Short mmCIF file of C-alpha atoms in Angstrom, two decimals:
data_model
loop_
_atom_site.label_atom_id
_atom_site.label_comp_id
_atom_site.label_asym_id
_atom_site.label_seq_id
_atom_site.Cartn_x
_atom_site.Cartn_y
_atom_site.Cartn_z
CA ALA A 24 0.00 0.00 0.00
CA ILE A 25 1.27 3.43 -0.96
CA ASN A 26 -0.36 6.46 0.75
CA GLY A 27 -3.53 4.45 1.42
CA GLY A 28 -3.51 2.85 -2.02
CA ARG A 29 -1.88 0.01 -3.94
CA GLN A 30 1.09 -0.11 -6.24
CA VAL A 31 1.87 -2.61 -8.99
CA ASP A 32 5.53 -3.15 -9.82
CA LEU A 33 6.05 -3.87 -13.52
CA ALA A 34 9.82 -4.36 -13.26
CA GLY A 35 10.94 -7.55 -14.95
CA LEU A 36 7.83 -8.05 -17.08
CA ALA A 37 8.37 -8.83 -20.75
CA ALA A 38 7.22 -6.30 -23.33
CA GLY A 39 3.57 -6.82 -24.21
CA THR A 40 -0.01 -5.86 -23.47
CA TYR A 41 -1.23 -6.15 -19.88
CA TYR A 42 -4.61 -5.38 -18.32
CA LEU A 43 -5.31 -3.86 -14.91
CA LYS A 44 -8.57 -4.75 -13.13
CA ILE A 45 -9.76 -2.45 -10.37
CA SER A 46 -12.62 -3.67 -8.21
CA GLY A 47 -14.02 -3.06 -4.74
CA ILE A 48 -13.69 -5.75 -2.10
CA HIS A 49 -17.10 -7.36 -1.44
CA HIS A 50 -18.68 -5.12 -4.12
CA ALA A 51 -17.60 -1.94 -2.31
CA VAL A 52 -18.21 1.20 -4.35
CA SER A 53 -15.60 3.92 -4.16
CA ARG A 54 -13.79 6.49 -6.26
CA TYR A 55 -10.13 6.03 -7.03
CA SER A 56 -7.27 7.65 -8.90
CA LEU A 57 -4.91 5.77 -11.16
CA VAL A 58 -1.44 7.18 -11.67
CA TRP A 59 0.41 5.87 -14.71
CA ASP A 60 3.81 7.24 -15.75
CA GLY A 61 3.18 10.32 -13.60
CA GLU A 62 -0.23 11.07 -15.21
CA THR A 63 -3.36 10.88 -12.98
CA TYR A 64 -6.63 9.39 -14.22
CA GLN A 65 -9.87 9.64 -12.24
CA SER A 66 -12.35 6.79 -11.91
CA PRO A 67 -15.76 7.14 -13.51
CA THR A 68 -18.56 8.21 -11.20
CA ILE A 69 -20.25 5.12 -9.82
CA THR A 70 -23.46 5.49 -7.87
CA ALA A 71 -24.14 1.86 -6.88
CA PRO A 72 -23.15 -1.67 -7.86
CA ILE A 73 -25.30 -3.39 -10.44
CA PRO A 74 -27.67 -5.69 -8.53
CA LEU A 75 -27.61 -9.41 -9.24
CA ALA A 76 -30.75 -11.08 -10.52
CA ALA A 77 -32.56 -13.68 -8.45
CA ASP A 78 -31.99 -17.22 -9.73
CA VAL A 79 -34.76 -19.54 -10.91
CA TYR A 80 -35.21 -21.08 -7.43
CA ASP A 81 -35.56 -17.71 -5.71
CA ILE A 82 -38.14 -16.60 -8.28
CA GLY A 83 -40.10 -19.85 -8.09
CA THR A 84 -40.03 -21.60 -4.72
CA ASN A 85 -37.67 -19.27 -2.83
CA ASN A 86 -35.24 -21.84 -1.43
CA ASN A 87 -34.17 -19.65 1.51
CA SER A 88 -34.84 -22.24 4.24
CA ARG A 89 -34.47 -25.97 4.91
CA THR A 90 -38.22 -26.45 4.57
CA ALA A 91 -38.13 -24.89 1.06
CA ALA A 92 -34.87 -26.59 0.01
CA VAL A 93 -34.55 -27.80 -3.57
CA THR A 94 -33.99 -31.58 -3.69
CA LEU A 95 -30.87 -32.52 -5.63
CA SER A 96 -30.81 -35.48 -7.99
CA PRO A 97 -29.33 -38.67 -6.43
CA TYR A 98 -26.92 -38.76 -9.38
CA SER A 99 -23.88 -36.60 -10.04
CA ASP A 100 -25.05 -33.32 -11.57
CA THR A 101 -24.52 -29.56 -11.90
CA LEU A 102 -26.75 -26.52 -11.47
CA LEU A 103 -25.59 -23.38 -13.29
CA SER A 104 -26.54 -19.69 -13.03
CA LEU A 105 -27.39 -19.66 -9.33
CA SER A 106 -27.03 -16.52 -7.24
CA ILE A 107 -26.84 -15.06 -3.80
CA HIS A 108 -28.47 -11.90 -5.11
CA THR A 109 -28.98 -9.92 -1.90
CA SER A 110 -26.99 -9.65 1.32
CA GLY A 111 -29.64 -11.70 3.19
CA ASP A 112 -30.18 -14.35 0.53
CA MET A 113 -29.41 -18.00 1.38
CA ASP A 114 -29.91 -20.98 -0.88
CA TYR A 115 -30.73 -24.42 0.55
CA PHE A 116 -30.48 -27.73 -1.29
CA ARG A 117 -31.53 -31.16 0.05
CA LEU A 118 -29.02 -33.94 -0.57
CA VAL A 119 -29.84 -37.59 0.19
CA LEU A 120 -27.00 -40.08 0.71
CA PRO A 121 -28.42 -43.57 0.04
CA SER A 122 -25.41 -45.17 1.78
CA THR A 123 -22.38 -44.08 3.79
CA GLY A 124 -20.55 -41.24 2.03
CA ALA A 125 -17.46 -42.34 0.08
CA GLU A 126 -14.28 -40.40 -0.78
CA GLU A 127 -15.71 -39.48 -4.17
CA ASN A 128 -18.88 -37.92 -2.68
CA TYR A 129 -18.84 -34.14 -2.46
CA ALA A 130 -20.77 -30.91 -2.93
CA ARG A 131 -18.88 -28.02 -4.56
CA ILE A 132 -19.61 -24.45 -5.51
CA PHE A 133 -17.64 -22.53 -8.11
CA PHE A 134 -17.60 -18.72 -8.09
CA ASP A 135 -15.32 -15.72 -8.62
CA ALA A 136 -14.15 -14.81 -5.10
CA HIS A 137 -13.13 -11.34 -6.31
CA MET A 138 -16.83 -10.62 -6.80
CA GLY A 139 -17.73 -11.67 -3.23
CA ASP A 140 -16.93 -14.61 -0.96
CA LEU A 141 -19.53 -17.33 -0.41
CA ALA A 142 -19.94 -19.83 2.43
CA LEU A 143 -20.77 -23.49 1.76
CA THR A 144 -22.35 -25.07 4.84
CA LEU A 145 -23.40 -28.68 5.53
CA ILE A 146 -26.41 -29.11 7.83
CA SER A 147 -27.89 -32.33 9.27
CA SER A 148 -31.55 -33.29 8.87
CA ASN A 149 -32.26 -31.95 12.38
CA GLY A 150 -30.65 -28.56 11.62
CA ALA A 151 -27.25 -29.03 13.27
CA ILE A 152 -24.34 -27.42 11.40
CA LEU A 153 -21.85 -30.19 10.58
CA ILE A 154 -19.39 -28.14 8.49
CA ASP A 155 -19.59 -24.36 8.87
CA ASP A 156 -17.75 -23.55 5.63
CA GLY A 157 -16.31 -25.76 2.93
CA THR A 158 -12.65 -26.24 2.10
CA VAL A 159 -11.28 -23.71 -0.37
CA ILE A 160 -10.51 -25.31 -3.74
CA ASN A 161 -9.39 -23.79 -7.03
CA GLY A 162 -12.30 -21.58 -8.10
CA GLY A 163 -14.60 -22.31 -5.18
CA LYS A 164 -15.31 -24.41 -2.09
CA GLU A 165 -15.98 -28.08 -1.38
CA LEU A 166 -17.75 -30.22 1.21
CA ASN A 167 -16.31 -33.73 1.41
CA LEU A 168 -19.12 -36.13 2.27
CA ALA A 169 -16.87 -39.13 3.00
CA GLY A 170 -17.85 -41.01 6.16
CA LEU A 171 -21.27 -39.40 6.56
CA ALA A 172 -24.03 -41.85 7.48
CA ALA A 173 -26.77 -42.54 4.94
CA GLY A 174 -29.52 -39.96 5.28
CA THR A 175 -30.73 -36.49 4.39
CA TYR A 176 -28.44 -33.47 4.57
CA TYR A 177 -28.77 -29.84 3.55
CA VAL A 178 -26.26 -27.71 1.70
CA ARG A 179 -26.57 -23.97 2.37
CA ILE A 180 -24.88 -21.28 0.28
CA SER A 181 -24.72 -17.75 1.68
CA GLY A 182 -22.67 -14.58 1.34
CA ILE A 183 -19.80 -13.92 3.74
CA ASN A 184 -19.87 -10.38 5.17
CA LYS A 185 -23.06 -9.66 3.18
CA SER A 186 -21.41 -10.55 -0.14
CA THR A 187 -23.45 -11.30 -3.23
CA ASN A 188 -22.27 -13.42 -6.13
CA THR A 189 -23.24 -15.93 -8.79
CA TYR A 190 -22.19 -19.57 -8.52
CA SER A 191 -22.55 -23.09 -9.87
CA LEU A 192 -23.30 -26.10 -7.67
CA VAL A 193 -21.78 -29.51 -8.49
CA TRP A 194 -22.35 -32.72 -6.51
CA ASP A 195 -21.62 -36.43 -6.61
#
């Protein structure tokens, strides 16, 4: 950090075209100045972040609780274009393990953490939190279901520190 800001050192980079991405942490909106070769550039005026759209489950059944959870297929599958579209949004999915969880059984979410961090939580059928947040993996988070007894579980996705974001859910 330089005088309350950030500095990028380009020393040692090969000649070529490079891109600089400037974004607010957790969708924060702020003005900034960019100084390049001694010349100062001002950020455009931004009034508010662009809101995310509700996903198909929030529009239809509103899967914001265990009782309204969407039941996942018993087979390996993927759901695309899901969202935590407001700071209070939570998405619940019901997952049934027909037998004891094996090493290859998991639930994963994939998202761009620069756009807002998401929590992936595993909840028992009686509402007890078994895993508060999944393990960080490349591009997302994972819940390993190995060793879990056969039964019904719930996967909850929510924003950390009121983050919003889009994500994909993959399970096996």
